[in-house]
Amino acid sequence: MTANISEVLSRVPTGLLINGQWVDAQDGATFDVENPATGEVIATLASAGEADAMAALDAACAVQDEWAATSPRERSAILSRAFDLVQERAETFATLMTLEMGKPLAEARGEVTYGGEFLRWFAEEAVRDYGRSFPAPEGTLNMITRRKPVGPCLLITPWNFPLAMATRKVAPAVAAGCTMVLKAAKLTPLTAQYFAQTMIDAGLPAGVLNVVCGNSASAISGPVMADSRLRKVSFTGSTPVGKTLLKAAADNVLRTSMELGGNAPFIVFEDADIDQAVEGAMGAKMRNIGEACTAANRFIVHESVAEEFSKKFADKIAALNLGNGLEEGITCGPLVEKKAQDSIASFVDDAVEKGATVLVGGEKLEGAGYFYKPTVLTNVSPDMRVTQEEIFGPVAPIITFSEEDEALKIANDTEFGLASYVYTESIDRMFRVADGLEFGLMGANAGVISNAAAPFGGVKQSGMGREGGAEGIEEYTTVQYIGIRNAYANK
Ligand code: NAP
């Protein structure tokens, strides 16, 4: 490990954040964090158990009323300072993400920009949390609505975007006046720990944000969600875990935001600009090594342009430089863990056994780290797992179609409904297809569309609720309606 990396790691608090203090777990438990590019342990953190999780919730509940009473301007100023600090600390954040998650440094820097923007956006939204004023139809009441913080929240984040998934939840919760217990993924907790310290450095009062990561996710979420003081759970992760949490949320009728898995179609029509589509496909598939909920999972390409698209796409994929993301010139990193590497291999093996052709890639990289060669598959059929399940890795299956209706049918033939992509030069077709696609997001001639200003979220089993945009803060507020007697009515 170079001195520089040891120095970066030494900035990360290793305890649990409870009521403004970094503390050890009550039973002294710890867990290790690995670098997926080398398999080396890079840090050891305190591992929260039930008692620690409850201490975190106690801290959040104790300051909820006081925090809700702060002015929107005060909360906005904290978020603005946090935004500035994230920019100052960008290189540390980026290095941490590459170290614990594997994405190339250039992409990790991109995530610092993307993730940081949620702090700036919600600093701006904090002071614009408007209600409405309107008359009762009968004229008997003046009706007003106000937005109030929903209350203490449990925020659970995945490993694939260690900074952005935390800022996308913490920033609107701060803006709305909610207190929080944050549980980051055990594979990538370092960025979240450093981000929490950054929030404290920006002036966030003790107890507003508490962070408890650990070996057992359910030991944290279970008791916290069973406590009736908790008012909301916001989860980003896989659909099966989301369903478990939805069931647990029913007992206390918690507000829920669920950002779950995807199976994004990427449709290329015969009238598309093929070079632009290939460029977009690289972003939609290879951003984050394919480990993104928005990742294009199925390339649905018109038969008349399939050969050209496949060849150009495969050439670009073959030119990617696979390796340790901290090294110069690396454009594709390792998968996050051995289990993920094995899972990708099994997807490709299943497709090949059922008749798919490997245009490029198709195997693990031997040696240390969890690398899989970026892969393009053709002759793909609907019985293959690559078309039915979320791949979550650098594998691009290409399916062909002949009619627009057929493309839509294939695209919608999934229980998921998060991202979708359409390449066409026809504006009429673009809107017609948007009408037909059962997805919460659509990129039109664009392969990467995530943005702090946009409402992000899915339909069907991809979840409910929206993060980012004007909608993002609403997830952390409840509407109170006040009906005021109209003294002049019926005179
Ligand atoms: P995951 O296994 O569902 O884990 C997500 C988070 O949930 C982690 O913090 C995990 O903790 C925690 N968790 C796991 N089991 C739990 C349980 N029984 N109770 C409470 N918490 C539990 O998902 P992942 O592998 O980290 O992330 C990949 C998935 O996230 C993909 O399906 C992807 O599509 C989805 N995703 C969706 C979005 C979106 O916005 N829609 C964005 C990014 C990712 P541990 O780390 O301790 O296991």
Coordinates of C-alpha atoms and ligand atoms in Angstrom, one line a residue:
M1 CA 0.0 0.0 0.0
T2 CA 1.5 3.4 -0.9
A3 CA 2.0 6.1 1.7
N4 CA -0.6 8.2 -0.1
I5 CA -3.3 5.5 0.2
S6 CA -2.5 4.8 3.9
E7 CA -2.9 8.5 4.5
V8 CA -6.2 8.7 2.6
L9 CA -7.5 5.7 4.7
S10 CA -6.3 7.3 7.9
R11 CA -8.9 10.1 7.3
V12 CA -11.8 7.7 7.6
P13 CA -13.4 7.3 11.0
T14 CA -13.6 3.6 12.0
G15 CA -16.3 3.8 14.7
L16 CA -20.1 4.1 14.7
L17 CA -21.4 7.6 14.6
I18 CA -23.9 8.0 17.5
N19 CA -25.0 11.4 18.8
G20 CA -22.0 13.2 17.2
Q21 CA -19.3 10.8 18.5
W22 CA -17.5 8.1 16.8
V23 CA -17.6 5.1 19.2
D24 CA -16.8 1.4 19.3
A25 CA -19.5 -1.2 19.1
Q26 CA -20.9 -2.1 22.5
D27 CA -19.7 -5.7 22.1
G28 CA -16.4 -4.6 20.5
A29 CA -17.3 -6.4 17.2
T30 CA -15.5 -5.3 14.0
F31 CA -15.6 -6.1 10.3
D32 CA -13.1 -5.9 7.5
V33 CA -13.3 -3.9 4.2
E34 CA -11.5 -5.3 1.1
N35 CA -10.1 -3.8 -2.0
P36 CA -11.7 -5.8 -4.8
A37 CA -8.8 -5.1 -7.2
T38 CA -6.4 -7.0 -4.9
G39 CA -8.4 -8.9 -2.4
E40 CA -6.4 -7.1 0.4
V41 CA -8.1 -5.9 3.6
I42 CA -7.8 -2.1 3.6
A43 CA -9.7 -1.2 6.8
T44 CA -11.4 -2.6 9.9
L45 CA -14.5 -0.8 11.2
A46 CA -16.7 -1.1 14.3
S47 CA -19.6 -3.5 13.5
A48 CA -23.0 -2.4 14.9
G49 CA -25.3 -4.9 16.6
E50 CA -28.8 -4.4 17.9
A51 CA -27.9 -2.3 20.9
D52 CA -25.8 0.1 18.8
A53 CA -28.6 0.4 16.2
M54 CA -31.0 1.3 19.0
A55 CA -28.6 3.8 20.5
A56 CA -28.4 5.4 17.0
L57 CA -32.2 5.6 16.8
D58 CA -32.4 7.0 20.4
A59 CA -30.0 9.8 19.3
A60 CA -32.0 10.6 16.2
C61 CA -35.3 10.7 18.1
A62 CA -33.9 12.8 20.9
V63 CA -33.1 15.7 18.6
Q64 CA -35.9 15.3 16.0
D65 CA -38.1 18.1 17.4
E66 CA -35.2 20.6 17.9
W67 CA -33.9 19.8 14.4
A68 CA -37.4 20.2 12.8
A69 CA -37.6 23.7 14.4
T70 CA -34.4 25.0 12.8
S71 CA -35.0 27.4 9.9
P72 CA -34.8 26.1 6.3
R73 CA -32.1 28.7 5.7
E74 CA -30.0 27.2 8.5
R75 CA -30.3 23.7 7.1
S76 CA -29.7 25.0 3.6
A77 CA -26.4 26.6 4.8
I78 CA -25.2 23.3 6.3
L79 CA -25.8 21.6 3.0
S80 CA -24.0 24.3 1.0
R81 CA -21.0 24.0 3.3
A82 CA -21.1 20.2 2.9
F83 CA -21.2 20.7 -0.9
D84 CA -18.1 22.9 -0.7
L85 CA -16.2 20.5 1.6
V86 CA -17.0 17.6 -0.8
Q87 CA -15.4 19.6 -3.6
E88 CA -12.3 20.3 -1.4
R89 CA -12.1 16.7 -0.4
A90 CA -12.9 15.3 -3.9
E91 CA -9.7 13.4 -4.4
T92 CA -10.0 11.7 -1.0
F93 CA -13.6 10.7 -1.8
A94 CA -12.7 9.4 -5.3
T95 CA -9.7 7.4 -4.0
L96 CA -11.8 5.8 -1.2
M97 CA -14.5 4.8 -3.7
T98 CA -11.9 3.2 -6.1
L99 CA -10.3 1.5 -3.2
E100 CA -13.4 -0.1 -1.7
M101 CA -15.6 -0.5 -4.7
G102 CA -13.2 -0.9 -7.7
K103 CA -14.5 1.7 -10.2
P104 CA -11.7 3.5 -12.1
L105 CA -10.5 6.8 -10.5
A106 CA -11.9 8.9 -13.4
E107 CA -15.4 7.4 -12.8
A108 CA -15.0 7.9 -9.0
R109 CA -14.2 11.5 -9.6
G110 CA -17.4 11.7 -11.8
E111 CA -19.4 10.3 -8.8
V112 CA -18.0 12.9 -6.5
T113 CA -19.5 15.5 -8.9
Y114 CA -22.8 13.7 -9.3
G115 CA -23.1 12.8 -5.6
G116 CA -22.0 16.3 -4.5
E117 CA -24.8 17.8 -6.6
F118 CA -27.5 16.4 -4.4
L119 CA -26.1 18.5 -1.5
R120 CA -26.2 21.7 -3.7
W121 CA -29.6 20.8 -5.2
F122 CA -31.2 20.2 -1.8
A123 CA -29.6 23.2 -0.2
E124 CA -31.6 25.1 -2.9
E125 CA -34.8 23.1 -2.4
A126 CA -34.7 23.4 1.5
V127 CA -35.9 27.0 1.2
R128 CA -38.6 26.2 -1.4
D129 CA -40.7 23.6 0.4
Y130 CA -44.0 25.3 -0.6
G131 CA -47.5 24.5 0.5
R132 CA -50.7 25.6 -1.2
S133 CA -53.6 28.0 -0.4
F134 CA -57.0 27.5 -2.0
P135 CA -60.7 28.0 -1.3
A136 CA -63.1 25.1 -0.4
P137 CA -65.4 24.6 -3.4
E138 CA -68.4 25.6 -1.2
G139 CA -66.6 28.8 -0.1
T140 CA -66.9 27.8 3.6
L141 CA -63.2 27.3 4.3
N142 CA -59.9 28.8 3.4
M143 CA -57.7 25.7 2.8
I144 CA -53.9 25.7 3.2
T145 CA -51.4 22.9 3.1
R146 CA -48.0 22.8 4.8
R147 CA -45.1 20.4 4.6
K148 CA -43.7 19.0 7.8
P149 CA -40.7 16.7 8.3
V150 CA -41.8 13.1 8.3
G151 CA -39.6 12.3 11.4
P152 CA -36.7 10.0 12.1
C153 CA -35.7 8.0 9.1
L154 CA -33.7 4.8 8.5
L155 CA -31.6 5.1 5.3
I156 CA -30.1 2.0 3.8
T157 CA -27.7 2.3 0.9
P158 CA -26.0 -0.2 -1.6
W159 CA -22.3 -0.6 -2.5
N160 CA -22.4 0.5 -6.1
F161 CA -22.4 4.3 -5.7
P162 CA -21.0 4.7 -2.2
L163 CA -21.2 8.6 -2.2
A164 CA -24.1 9.4 -4.4
M165 CA -26.5 6.9 -2.8
A166 CA -25.8 8.5 0.6
T167 CA -26.1 12.1 -0.5
R168 CA -29.3 11.3 -2.5
K169 CA -30.9 10.4 0.8
V170 CA -29.1 12.4 3.5
A171 CA -29.4 15.7 1.6
P172 CA -33.2 15.8 1.2
A173 CA -33.7 14.5 4.8
V174 CA -31.5 17.3 6.1
A175 CA -33.3 19.8 3.9
A176 CA -36.7 18.7 5.2
G177 CA -35.7 18.6 8.8
C178 CA -35.6 14.9 9.5
T179 CA -33.1 13.1 11.7
M180 CA -31.5 9.9 10.4
V181 CA -29.9 6.5 11.0
L182 CA -27.8 5.6 8.0
K183 CA -26.6 2.1 7.2
A184 CA -24.2 1.9 4.3
A185 CA -23.4 -1.4 2.6
K186 CA -20.8 -3.5 4.4
L187 CA -18.7 -3.9 1.2
T188 CA -18.2 -0.1 0.9
P189 CA -18.7 1.8 4.2
L190 CA -15.6 3.9 4.0
T191 CA -17.0 6.6 1.7
A192 CA -20.2 6.9 3.9
Q193 CA -18.1 7.2 7.1
Y194 CA -16.0 10.0 5.6
F195 CA -19.1 11.7 4.2
A196 CA -20.7 11.6 7.7
Q197 CA -17.6 13.2 9.1
T198 CA -17.9 15.8 6.3
M199 CA -21.5 16.6 7.3
I200 CA -20.3 17.1 10.9
D201 CA -17.5 19.4 9.7
A202 CA -20.1 21.3 7.8
G203 CA -22.0 22.0 11.0
L204 CA -24.6 19.3 11.2
P205 CA -25.7 19.1 14.9
A206 CA -25.0 16.0 16.9
G207 CA -27.6 13.3 16.6
V208 CA -29.1 14.4 13.3
L209 CA -27.1 11.9 11.3
N210 CA -26.1 8.7 13.0
V211 CA -24.2 6.0 11.1
V212 CA -24.2 2.3 11.9
C213 CA -22.6 -0.2 9.5
G214 CA -21.9 -3.8 10.3
N215 CA -21.7 -7.5 9.7
S216 CA -25.4 -8.1 9.9
A217 CA -27.8 -5.7 8.1
S218 CA -30.9 -7.2 9.6
A219 CA -29.5 -6.9 13.2
I220 CA -29.5 -3.1 12.5
S221 CA -32.7 -2.7 10.4
G222 CA -34.8 -5.2 12.4
P223 CA -35.0 -3.5 15.8
V224 CA -34.9 0.0 14.4
M225 CA -37.9 -0.7 12.1
A226 CA -39.8 -2.4 14.9
D227 CA -39.6 0.8 17.0
S228 CA -42.7 3.0 16.5
R229 CA -40.6 6.2 16.8
L230 CA -39.1 5.5 13.4
R231 CA -41.3 7.1 10.7
K232 CA -39.7 6.2 7.4
V233 CA -37.4 3.8 5.7
S234 CA -35.6 4.8 2.5
F235 CA -33.9 1.9 0.8
T236 CA -31.8 1.5 -2.3
G237 CA -30.7 -2.0 -3.2
S238 CA -32.0 -5.3 -4.6
T239 CA -35.7 -6.1 -5.1
P240 CA -35.7 -9.2 -2.8
V241 CA -34.3 -7.2 0.1
G242 CA -36.7 -4.3 -0.7
K243 CA -39.6 -6.7 -0.4
T244 CA -38.4 -7.9 3.0
L245 CA -38.2 -4.4 4.2
L246 CA -41.6 -3.5 2.8
K247 CA -43.1 -6.3 4.8
A248 CA -41.3 -5.2 7.9
A249 CA -42.5 -1.6 7.3
A250 CA -46.1 -2.7 7.3
D251 CA -46.1 -3.4 11.1
N252 CA -45.6 0.3 12.0
V253 CA -47.1 1.6 8.7
L254 CA -43.8 3.3 7.8
R255 CA -43.4 5.7 4.9
T256 CA -41.2 3.9 2.4
S257 CA -39.1 4.9 -0.6
M258 CA -37.8 1.9 -2.5
E259 CA -35.1 2.2 -5.2
L260 CA -34.7 -1.4 -6.3
G261 CA -33.3 -3.4 -9.2
G262 CA -33.6 -2.9 -12.9
N263 CA -33.4 -4.7 -16.2
A264 CA -33.1 -1.8 -18.6
P265 CA -33.8 -2.2 -22.3
F266 CA -31.6 -0.3 -24.8
I267 CA -33.6 -0.1 -28.1
V268 CA -31.8 0.9 -31.3
F269 CA -34.2 1.6 -34.1
E270 CA -33.3 1.4 -37.8
D271 CA -33.4 5.2 -38.1
A272 CA -30.9 5.7 -35.2
D273 CA -27.5 7.4 -35.6
I274 CA -25.5 4.2 -35.0
D275 CA -22.3 5.9 -33.9
Q276 CA -24.2 7.9 -31.3
A277 CA -26.0 4.7 -30.2
V278 CA -22.7 2.9 -29.7
E279 CA -21.4 5.8 -27.7
G280 CA -24.5 5.8 -25.6
A281 CA -24.3 2.0 -25.2
M282 CA -20.8 2.3 -23.7
G283 CA -22.1 4.7 -21.1
A284 CA -25.4 2.8 -20.4
K285 CA -23.6 -0.5 -20.1
M286 CA -20.1 0.1 -18.9
R287 CA -20.5 3.0 -16.4
N288 CA -19.6 1.6 -13.0
I289 CA -18.4 -1.7 -14.6
G290 CA -22.1 -2.5 -15.4
E291 CA -22.9 -2.5 -11.7
A292 CA -25.6 0.1 -11.9
C293 CA -29.4 -0.2 -11.5
T294 CA -29.7 1.9 -14.6
A295 CA -27.3 -0.3 -16.6
A296 CA -28.5 -1.4 -20.0
N297 CA -29.3 -5.1 -19.5
R298 CA -30.7 -6.0 -22.9
F299 CA -29.7 -4.4 -26.2
I300 CA -32.7 -4.7 -28.5
V301 CA -31.5 -3.7 -32.0
H302 CA -33.3 -3.6 -35.3
E303 CA -32.2 -6.4 -37.5
S304 CA -31.2 -4.1 -40.3
V305 CA -28.6 -2.3 -38.2
A306 CA -27.7 -5.1 -35.7
E307 CA -24.5 -6.2 -37.5
E308 CA -23.1 -2.7 -37.7
F309 CA -24.1 -1.9 -34.1
S310 CA -22.7 -5.2 -32.7
K311 CA -19.4 -4.8 -34.5
K312 CA -18.8 -1.2 -33.5
F313 CA -19.9 -1.9 -29.9
A314 CA -17.7 -5.0 -29.6
D315 CA -14.7 -3.1 -30.9
K316 CA -15.2 -0.4 -28.3
I317 CA -15.7 -3.0 -25.5
A318 CA -12.5 -4.8 -26.6
A319 CA -10.5 -1.6 -26.4
L320 CA -11.4 -1.1 -22.7
N321 CA -8.4 -1.4 -20.3
L322 CA -9.2 -3.8 -17.5
G323 CA -7.3 -3.4 -14.2
N324 CA -6.8 -1.7 -10.8
G325 CA -8.8 1.5 -11.1
L326 CA -6.1 3.4 -9.2
E327 CA -3.7 2.9 -12.1
E328 CA -3.3 5.4 -14.9
G329 CA -5.3 4.5 -18.1
I330 CA -7.6 1.9 -16.6
T331 CA -11.1 2.2 -18.0
C332 CA -12.7 -0.8 -16.4
G333 CA -12.2 -2.1 -12.8
P334 CA -12.9 -5.3 -11.0
L335 CA -16.3 -6.6 -9.8
V336 CA -17.1 -5.7 -6.2
E337 CA -16.5 -9.2 -4.8
K338 CA -15.8 -12.8 -5.7
K339 CA -19.5 -13.7 -5.5
A340 CA -20.2 -11.0 -8.2
Q341 CA -17.4 -12.4 -10.4
D342 CA -18.8 -15.9 -10.1
S343 CA -22.3 -14.6 -10.8
I344 CA -21.2 -12.9 -14.0
A345 CA -19.4 -16.1 -15.2
S346 CA -22.6 -18.1 -14.5
F347 CA -24.7 -15.6 -16.6
V348 CA -22.4 -16.0 -19.6
D349 CA -22.0 -19.8 -19.2
D350 CA -25.8 -20.1 -19.2
A351 CA -26.1 -18.0 -22.3
V352 CA -23.4 -19.9 -24.2
E353 CA -24.8 -23.3 -23.2
K354 CA -28.2 -22.1 -24.7
G355 CA -26.6 -21.0 -28.0
A356 CA -25.3 -17.4 -27.5
T357 CA -22.1 -16.3 -29.4
V358 CA -19.4 -14.5 -27.6
L359 CA -18.2 -11.6 -29.7
V360 CA -15.7 -10.4 -27.2
G361 CA -14.7 -11.2 -23.6
G362 CA -16.5 -14.2 -22.0
E363 CA -14.1 -15.1 -19.2
K364 CA -12.6 -14.2 -15.9
L365 CA -9.2 -12.6 -15.7
E366 CA -7.0 -14.9 -13.7
G367 CA -4.9 -13.6 -10.8
A368 CA -5.7 -11.4 -7.8
G369 CA -8.9 -9.3 -7.8
Y370 CA -12.4 -10.0 -9.1
F371 CA -12.1 -9.2 -12.8
Y372 CA -14.3 -10.3 -15.6
K373 CA -13.6 -9.3 -19.2
P374 CA -16.2 -7.0 -20.7
T375 CA -18.4 -9.1 -22.9
V376 CA -20.7 -8.8 -25.9
L377 CA -23.1 -11.6 -26.7
T378 CA -25.2 -12.1 -29.9
N379 CA -27.7 -14.8 -30.8
V380 CA -29.4 -14.2 -27.5
S381 CA -32.8 -15.7 -26.9
P382 CA -35.5 -15.1 -24.2
D383 CA -34.8 -18.3 -22.4
M384 CA -31.4 -17.1 -21.3
R385 CA -30.9 -15.7 -17.8
V386 CA -29.1 -12.6 -19.3
T387 CA -32.5 -11.4 -20.6
Q388 CA -34.6 -12.2 -17.6
E389 CA -32.4 -11.2 -14.6
E390 CA -30.4 -8.1 -13.6
I391 CA -26.8 -9.0 -14.8
F392 CA -25.1 -6.2 -12.7
G393 CA -21.8 -6.6 -14.6
P394 CA -20.0 -5.9 -17.9
V395 CA -22.0 -8.2 -20.1
A396 CA -24.0 -6.9 -23.1
P397 CA -26.5 -9.3 -24.7
I398 CA -27.8 -8.2 -28.1
I399 CA -31.3 -9.3 -29.3
T400 CA -32.7 -8.4 -32.7
F401 CA -36.3 -7.3 -33.7
S402 CA -38.1 -6.3 -36.9
E403 CA -41.2 -4.3 -35.8
E404 CA -41.6 -1.4 -33.4
D405 CA -44.3 -3.3 -31.4
E406 CA -42.1 -6.3 -31.1
A407 CA -39.3 -4.1 -29.6
L408 CA -41.7 -2.7 -27.1
K409 CA -43.0 -6.1 -26.2
I410 CA -39.5 -7.5 -25.5
A411 CA -38.6 -4.3 -23.6
N412 CA -41.6 -4.5 -21.3
D413 CA -41.3 -8.3 -20.8
T414 CA -39.8 -8.0 -17.3
E415 CA -41.0 -7.4 -13.7
F416 CA -38.7 -4.5 -13.5
G417 CA -39.3 -0.9 -14.6
L418 CA -36.5 1.5 -13.8
A419 CA -34.3 2.8 -16.7
S420 CA -34.8 2.4 -20.5
Y421 CA -33.0 3.8 -23.5
V422 CA -34.2 4.6 -27.0
Y423 CA -32.2 5.6 -30.0
T424 CA -34.2 7.0 -33.0
E425 CA -34.0 10.1 -35.1
S426 CA -37.8 10.4 -35.2
I427 CA -39.4 12.6 -32.5
D428 CA -42.8 11.0 -33.2
R429 CA -41.4 7.6 -32.6
M430 CA -39.6 8.8 -29.5
F431 CA -42.8 9.9 -27.8
R432 CA -44.8 7.0 -29.1
V433 CA -42.3 4.6 -27.6
A434 CA -42.1 6.6 -24.4
D435 CA -45.9 6.1 -24.1
G436 CA -45.5 2.4 -24.5
L437 CA -42.5 1.8 -22.2
E438 CA -43.3 0.8 -18.6
F439 CA -40.3 2.4 -17.1
G440 CA -39.7 5.3 -14.7
L441 CA -36.8 6.7 -16.7
M442 CA -36.1 6.9 -20.4
G443 CA -32.9 8.1 -22.1
A444 CA -33.8 9.4 -25.6
N445 CA -30.5 9.3 -27.6
A446 CA -28.7 9.5 -24.3
G447 CA -27.0 6.7 -22.4
V448 CA -26.5 8.4 -19.0
I449 CA -29.4 10.5 -17.7
S450 CA -29.0 10.5 -13.8
N451 CA -29.0 14.0 -12.5
A452 CA -29.6 15.6 -9.1
A453 CA -32.3 17.8 -10.7
A454 CA -34.3 14.9 -12.1
P455 CA -36.8 12.6 -10.3
F456 CA -35.2 9.2 -10.2
G457 CA -37.2 6.1 -9.6
G458 CA -38.9 3.1 -11.0
V459 CA -42.3 1.4 -11.5
K460 CA -43.3 -2.3 -11.1
Q461 CA -40.8 -4.2 -9.0
S462 CA -38.1 -1.5 -9.4
G463 CA -39.8 0.3 -6.6
M464 CA -41.7 3.4 -5.5
G465 CA -40.9 7.0 -4.7
R466 CA -38.5 9.4 -6.4
E467 CA -35.1 10.7 -5.4
G468 CA -33.7 13.9 -6.6
G469 CA -35.6 16.7 -8.4
A470 CA -38.4 18.7 -6.9
E471 CA -40.0 15.4 -5.9
G472 CA -37.0 14.3 -3.8
I473 CA -37.7 16.4 -0.7
E474 CA -41.4 15.4 -0.7
E475 CA -40.3 11.9 0.2
Y476 CA -39.2 13.3 3.6
T477 CA -42.2 15.4 4.3
T478 CA -45.8 14.9 5.2
V479 CA -48.6 17.2 4.1
Q480 CA -50.7 18.9 6.8
Y481 CA -53.9 20.5 5.7
I482 CA -55.5 23.3 7.7
G483 CA -59.1 24.3 7.0
I484 CA -59.8 27.9 8.3
R485 CA -63.4 29.0 8.7
N486 CA -64.3 31.6 6.1
A487 CA -66.0 34.3 8.1
Y488 CA -67.6 35.8 5.0
A489 CA -69.2 32.6 3.7
N490 CA -73.0 32.5 3.3
K491 CA -73.5 36.1 4.3
Ligands
NAP1 P1 -28.6 -5.4 -1.5 O1 -27.9 -6.7 -1.2 O2 -30.1 -5.4 -1.5 O3 -28.1 -4.5 -0.3 C1 -28.4 -3.1 -0.2 C2 -28.4 -2.6 1.2 O4 -29.3 -3.4 1.9 C3 -27.0 -2.9 1.9 O5 -26.7 -1.8 2.8 C4 -27.2 -4.2 2.6 O6 -26.4 -4.4 3.7 C5 -28.7 -4.0 3.0 N1 -29.3 -5.2 3.3 C6 -29.1 -6.5 2.8 N2 -30.0 -7.4 3.4 C7 -30.7 -6.7 4.3 C8 -31.8 -7.0 5.2 N3 -32.2 -8.3 5.3 N4 -32.3 -6.1 6.0 C9 -31.9 -4.8 5.9 N5 -30.9 -4.4 5.0 C10 -30.3 -5.3 4.2 O7 -28.2 -4.7 -2.8 P2 -26.7 -4.4 -3.3 O8 -26.1 -5.7 -3.8 O9 -25.9 -3.7 -2.3 O10 -27.0 -3.4 -4.5 C11 -27.3 -3.9 -5.7 C12 -28.8 -3.7 -6.0 O11 -29.2 -2.4 -5.8 C13 -29.1 -4.0 -7.5 O12 -30.3 -4.7 -7.5 C14 -29.3 -2.6 -8.0 O13 -30.2 -2.5 -9.1 C15 -29.9 -1.9 -6.8 N6 -29.8 -0.4 -6.9 C16 -30.9 0.3 -7.2 C17 -30.8 1.7 -7.4 C18 -32.0 2.5 -7.7 O14 -31.9 3.7 -7.5 N7 -33.1 1.9 -8.1 C19 -29.5 2.3 -7.2 C20 -28.4 1.5 -7.0 C21 -28.6 0.1 -6.8 P3 -25.1 -5.3 3.6 O15 -24.2 -4.5 2.9 O16 -24.7 -5.5 5.0 O17 -25.5 -6.6 2.9

